[in-house]
Amino acid sequence: MKGPINILVLGKEGVGKTAVVVRFLTGRYLSEYASPEEVTYERNVLVDEKQVSIKITDVAGKNLDRKSTTRDWLHKVDGAVIVYSVTDRNSFDIAEVVMDWLKKEKKPNQVIPMVLVGNKCDLEHSRTVPKQPQDGQEWRTDGYMVTECSASANTESIRRVFHELIRKISEKKDATTKGHRKLSHAPVGSPKLIRASLRRRFSVFTRERTSTM
Ligand SMILES: Nc1nc2c(ncn2[C@@H]2O[C@H](COP(=O)(O)OP(=O)(O)OP(=O)(O)O)[C@@H](O)[C@H]2O)c(=O)[nH]1
């Protein structure tokens, strides 16, 4: 797989995006974080015993409506983690809007795997977003999954979020590379090329026929 995997982390202010990213990269939780505009971390991480090079960009919640920042990013993004807080219903609504926005903004053939993650699930007593059923926490057909985590309580729930996403992105990238390789290695005059050429000629023929009718 060529180049690093680019992951964008988005969500409302204060939902714990930085806490989630820092927990994933360092295994540590600090209760206060400075909130710069945008930070990109580059690391090699071990997923399924393979070294994977990743770039994670943590976009400050206050920049969420400055869509140009995210739009600039969109042409190179491979996947996104969209964070809400289980204690803040409005952050869930915003997360859904962000997901819809990403789906709308992506190029026609682009697939952006996304994990919608409810952080702060250690604050069960303050929960305002209903818990995700365990059996619903899988990839859905339109390319996203929903799960919960707690940056303050443990690393495992967060590792799962990023590893699931990295796996999904790697699968997608490998499939694309294989597809390209297959095409570029097809010898001239192979049955595949001949069929493609016949199909092209045939479509010209049908177009001409239709236009004269
Ligand atoms: N209880 C609890 N608090 C958390 C958790 N994750 C983050 N916090 C707290 O939530 C507050 C906001 O966390 P940040 O990581 O700065 O949130 P953010 O989404 O990056 O915020 P912006 O950079 O302003 O967009 C901090 O006080 C964190 O300590 C969590 O899992 N549980």
Short mmCIF file of C-alpha atoms and ligand atoms in Angstrom, two decimals:
data_model
loop_
_atom_site.label_atom_id
_atom_site.label_comp_id
_atom_site.label_asym_id
_atom_site.label_seq_id
_atom_site.Cartn_x
_atom_site.Cartn_y
_atom_site.Cartn_z
CA MET A 1 0.00 0.00 0.00
CA LYS A 2 1.45 3.36 -1.08
CA GLY A 3 1.74 6.38 1.24
CA PRO A 4 0.25 6.89 4.67
CA ILE A 5 -3.42 6.42 5.50
CA ASN A 6 -5.02 9.82 6.10
CA ILE A 7 -7.62 9.91 8.85
CA LEU A 8 -9.69 12.94 9.75
CA VAL A 9 -11.13 13.32 13.27
CA LEU A 10 -14.17 15.58 13.47
CA GLY A 11 -16.88 16.49 15.94
CA LYS A 12 -18.37 19.21 18.10
CA GLU A 13 -16.16 21.18 20.51
CA GLY A 14 -15.42 19.41 23.78
CA VAL A 15 -16.55 15.89 22.82
CA GLY A 16 -13.04 14.58 23.46
CA LYS A 17 -11.47 14.33 19.98
CA THR A 18 -8.00 15.25 21.20
CA ALA A 19 -8.36 12.95 24.21
CA VAL A 20 -9.33 10.09 21.87
CA VAL A 21 -6.42 10.71 19.47
CA VAL A 22 -3.86 11.15 22.26
CA ARG A 23 -5.13 8.00 23.99
CA PHE A 24 -4.78 6.02 20.76
CA LEU A 25 -1.27 7.28 19.99
CA THR A 26 0.21 7.29 23.50
CA GLY A 27 -2.08 5.11 25.62
CA ARG A 28 -2.39 8.05 28.03
CA TYR A 29 -5.21 10.28 29.18
CA LEU A 30 -4.66 13.86 30.26
CA SER A 31 -7.71 15.71 31.52
CA GLU A 32 -6.87 19.05 29.87
CA TYR A 33 -5.71 19.71 26.34
CA ALA A 34 -4.76 22.89 24.51
CA SER A 35 -7.11 23.39 21.54
CA PRO A 36 -5.07 24.44 18.53
CA GLU A 37 -6.85 24.88 15.20
CA GLU A 38 -5.75 21.61 13.69
CA VAL A 39 -3.02 19.10 14.50
CA THR A 40 -1.69 16.33 12.28
CA TYR A 41 0.15 13.41 13.84
CA GLU A 42 2.23 11.04 11.71
CA ARG A 43 2.97 7.62 13.13
CA ASN A 44 3.57 3.98 12.30
CA VAL A 45 1.14 1.74 14.13
CA LEU A 46 0.90 -2.02 14.43
CA VAL A 47 -2.40 -3.42 13.16
CA ASP A 48 -2.83 -7.19 12.85
CA GLU A 49 0.96 -7.53 13.22
CA LYS A 50 1.59 -5.23 10.24
CA GLN A 51 3.22 -1.80 10.42
CA VAL A 52 0.89 0.79 8.94
CA SER A 53 1.86 4.38 8.32
CA ILE A 54 -0.92 6.80 9.30
CA LYS A 55 -1.59 10.53 9.46
CA ILE A 56 -4.32 11.62 11.86
CA THR A 57 -5.66 15.15 11.65
CA ASP A 58 -7.57 16.38 14.68
CA VAL A 59 -9.76 19.30 13.57
CA ALA A 60 -10.78 21.61 16.44
CA GLY A 61 -14.56 21.70 16.95
CA LYS A 62 -14.59 25.48 16.62
CA ASN A 63 -13.41 25.05 13.01
CA LEU A 64 -16.17 22.68 12.09
CA ASP A 65 -18.21 25.26 10.25
CA ARG A 66 -15.16 26.60 8.41
CA LYS A 67 -15.86 24.02 5.80
CA SER A 68 -13.01 25.15 3.57
CA THR A 69 -10.52 23.56 6.00
CA THR A 70 -12.25 20.23 5.73
CA ARG A 71 -12.91 20.61 2.03
CA ASP A 72 -9.16 21.15 1.43
CA TRP A 73 -8.62 17.93 3.28
CA LEU A 74 -11.24 15.97 1.48
CA HIS A 75 -9.24 15.14 -1.63
CA LYS A 76 -6.68 13.24 0.45
CA VAL A 77 -8.79 11.75 3.22
CA ASP A 78 -9.01 7.94 3.39
CA GLY A 79 -11.33 7.65 6.38
CA ALA A 80 -12.88 9.62 9.21
CA VAL A 81 -13.60 9.24 12.90
CA ILE A 82 -16.60 11.37 13.82
CA VAL A 83 -16.85 11.85 17.56
CA TYR A 84 -19.84 12.80 19.68
CA SER A 85 -20.26 12.67 23.43
CA VAL A 86 -22.85 10.27 24.88
CA THR A 87 -23.62 13.05 27.40
CA ASP A 88 -24.45 15.65 24.73
CA ARG A 89 -27.40 14.99 22.42
CA ASN A 90 -26.58 18.02 20.30
CA SER A 91 -23.09 16.65 19.59
CA PHE A 92 -24.74 13.50 18.18
CA ASP A 93 -26.95 15.60 15.88
CA ILE A 94 -23.88 17.52 14.73
CA ALA A 95 -21.99 14.25 14.13
CA GLU A 96 -24.82 13.05 11.87
CA VAL A 97 -24.75 16.32 9.94
CA VAL A 98 -20.97 15.99 9.49
CA MET A 99 -21.38 12.43 8.21
CA ASP A 100 -24.01 13.50 5.71
CA TRP A 101 -21.83 16.39 4.66
CA LEU A 102 -18.83 14.11 4.05
CA LYS A 103 -20.99 11.73 2.05
CA LYS A 104 -22.26 14.60 -0.07
CA GLU A 105 -18.88 16.27 -0.59
CA LYS A 106 -16.93 13.16 -1.60
CA LYS A 107 -16.19 12.50 -5.25
CA PRO A 108 -18.69 10.20 -7.04
CA ASN A 109 -16.48 7.09 -6.93
CA GLN A 110 -14.84 7.88 -3.61
CA VAL A 111 -15.74 5.80 -0.56
CA ILE A 112 -14.82 7.29 2.80
CA PRO A 113 -15.15 4.68 5.56
CA MET A 114 -16.34 6.43 8.73
CA VAL A 115 -16.63 5.46 12.36
CA LEU A 116 -19.23 7.36 14.33
CA VAL A 117 -18.08 7.06 17.93
CA GLY A 118 -19.80 8.07 21.16
CA ASN A 119 -17.06 9.11 23.59
CA LYS A 120 -17.30 9.58 27.39
CA CYS A 121 -19.25 6.36 27.91
CA ASP A 122 -17.72 6.26 31.42
CA LEU A 123 -20.25 9.00 32.30
CA GLU A 124 -23.19 6.59 32.20
CA HIS A 125 -25.17 8.62 34.78
CA SER A 126 -25.12 11.68 32.46
CA ARG A 127 -25.94 9.81 29.25
CA THR A 128 -28.40 11.58 26.91
CA VAL A 129 -27.69 9.58 23.74
CA PRO A 130 -29.10 6.01 23.89
CA LYS A 131 -26.53 3.22 24.02
CA GLN A 132 -25.63 1.53 20.76
CA PRO A 133 -26.72 -2.14 20.86
CA GLN A 134 -23.66 -4.40 20.81
CA ASP A 135 -24.84 -6.28 17.71
CA GLY A 136 -25.33 -2.98 15.84
CA GLN A 137 -21.66 -2.07 16.17
CA GLU A 138 -20.56 -3.45 12.81
CA TRP A 139 -19.80 -2.00 9.38
CA ARG A 140 -22.98 -1.04 7.59
CA THR A 141 -23.45 -1.43 3.89
CA ASP A 142 -23.04 2.29 3.19
CA GLY A 143 -19.55 2.31 4.68
CA TYR A 144 -19.80 3.36 8.28
CA MET A 145 -19.97 1.85 11.75
CA VAL A 146 -21.21 3.16 15.08
CA THR A 147 -19.59 2.39 18.40
CA GLU A 148 -18.76 3.88 21.80
CA CYS A 149 -15.56 4.51 23.72
CA SER A 150 -14.10 6.31 26.68
CA ALA A 151 -10.81 8.17 26.37
CA SER A 152 -10.65 8.51 30.13
CA ALA A 153 -11.44 4.89 31.03
CA ASN A 154 -9.35 2.73 28.71
CA THR A 155 -7.27 2.44 25.56
CA GLU A 156 -8.93 -0.72 24.27
CA SER A 157 -12.22 0.88 23.15
CA ILE A 158 -10.28 3.55 21.27
CA ARG A 159 -7.80 1.16 19.72
CA ARG A 160 -10.76 -0.80 18.36
CA VAL A 161 -12.13 2.34 16.64
CA PHE A 162 -8.88 3.13 14.82
CA HIS A 163 -7.97 -0.47 14.05
CA GLU A 164 -11.40 -1.17 12.54
CA LEU A 165 -11.06 1.94 10.40
CA ILE A 166 -7.47 1.22 9.32
CA ARG A 167 -8.45 -2.37 8.40
CA LYS A 168 -11.37 -1.14 6.34
CA ILE A 169 -9.26 1.47 4.53
CA SER A 170 -6.45 -1.05 3.87
CA GLU A 171 -8.93 -3.57 2.42
CA LYS A 172 -10.31 -0.90 0.15
CA LYS A 173 -6.86 0.33 -0.96
CA ASP A 174 -5.60 -3.21 -1.59
CA ALA A 175 -8.67 -4.03 -3.67
CA THR A 176 -8.16 -0.87 -5.76
CA THR A 177 -4.45 -1.61 -6.30
CA LYS A 178 -5.23 -5.20 -7.34
CA GLY A 179 -7.87 -3.93 -9.74
CA HIS A 180 -5.39 -1.53 -11.35
CA ARG A 181 -2.67 -4.15 -11.51
CA LYS A 182 -5.00 -6.65 -13.20
CA LEU A 183 -5.95 -4.12 -15.84
CA SER A 184 -2.44 -2.88 -16.50
CA HIS A 185 -1.08 -6.44 -16.85
CA ALA A 186 -3.71 -7.57 -19.30
CA PRO A 187 -1.77 -8.47 -22.47
CA VAL A 188 -2.70 -6.81 -25.74
CA GLY A 189 -5.24 -8.98 -27.50
CA SER A 190 -6.26 -10.83 -24.33
CA PRO A 191 -9.87 -12.06 -24.22
CA LYS A 192 -10.62 -9.30 -21.74
CA LEU A 193 -9.34 -6.55 -24.04
CA ILE A 194 -11.06 -8.05 -27.04
CA ARG A 195 -14.37 -8.21 -25.16
CA ALA A 196 -13.93 -4.61 -23.98
CA SER A 197 -13.15 -3.44 -27.50
CA LEU A 198 -16.15 -5.31 -28.94
CA ARG A 199 -18.36 -3.79 -26.25
CA ARG A 200 -17.09 -0.32 -27.15
CA ARG A 201 -17.69 -0.87 -30.85
CA PHE A 202 -21.08 -2.31 -30.17
CA SER A 203 -22.08 0.68 -28.05
CA VAL A 204 -21.06 3.04 -30.91
CA PHE A 205 -23.14 0.96 -33.27
CA THR A 206 -26.22 1.04 -31.01
CA ARG A 207 -25.75 4.77 -30.42
CA GLU A 208 -25.64 5.40 -34.18
CA ARG A 209 -28.66 3.23 -34.74
CA THR A 210 -30.65 4.97 -32.04
CA SER A 211 -29.74 8.41 -33.31
CA THR A 212 -31.05 7.67 -36.81
CA MET A 213 -34.40 6.46 -35.53
N1 LIG B 1 -15.31 11.80 31.52
C1 LIG B 1 -14.66 11.91 30.37
N2 LIG B 1 -14.17 13.10 29.99
C2 LIG B 1 -13.53 13.17 28.80
C3 LIG B 1 -13.36 12.05 27.97
N3 LIG B 1 -12.69 12.44 26.86
C4 LIG B 1 -12.44 13.75 27.01
N4 LIG B 1 -12.92 14.20 28.18
C5 LIG B 1 -12.87 15.58 28.67
O1 LIG B 1 -13.60 16.42 27.80
C6 LIG B 1 -12.98 17.70 27.70
C7 LIG B 1 -12.75 18.03 26.24
O2 LIG B 1 -11.81 17.14 25.71
P1 LIG B 1 -10.98 17.49 24.38
O3 LIG B 1 -10.22 16.27 23.99
O4 LIG B 1 -10.23 18.75 24.54
O5 LIG B 1 -12.19 17.75 23.37
P2 LIG B 1 -12.11 18.17 21.82
O6 LIG B 1 -13.25 17.51 21.14
O7 LIG B 1 -10.75 17.90 21.26
O8 LIG B 1 -12.37 19.72 21.92
P3 LIG B 1 -12.01 20.87 20.83
O9 LIG B 1 -10.53 20.79 20.55
O10 LIG B 1 -12.40 22.14 21.53
O11 LIG B 1 -12.83 20.64 19.61
C8 LIG B 1 -11.67 17.60 28.49
O12 LIG B 1 -11.86 18.19 29.76
C9 LIG B 1 -11.44 16.11 28.62
O13 LIG B 1 -10.75 15.78 29.79
C10 LIG B 1 -13.90 10.79 28.39
O14 LIG B 1 -13.83 9.75 27.76
N5 LIG B 1 -14.55 10.80 29.60
#
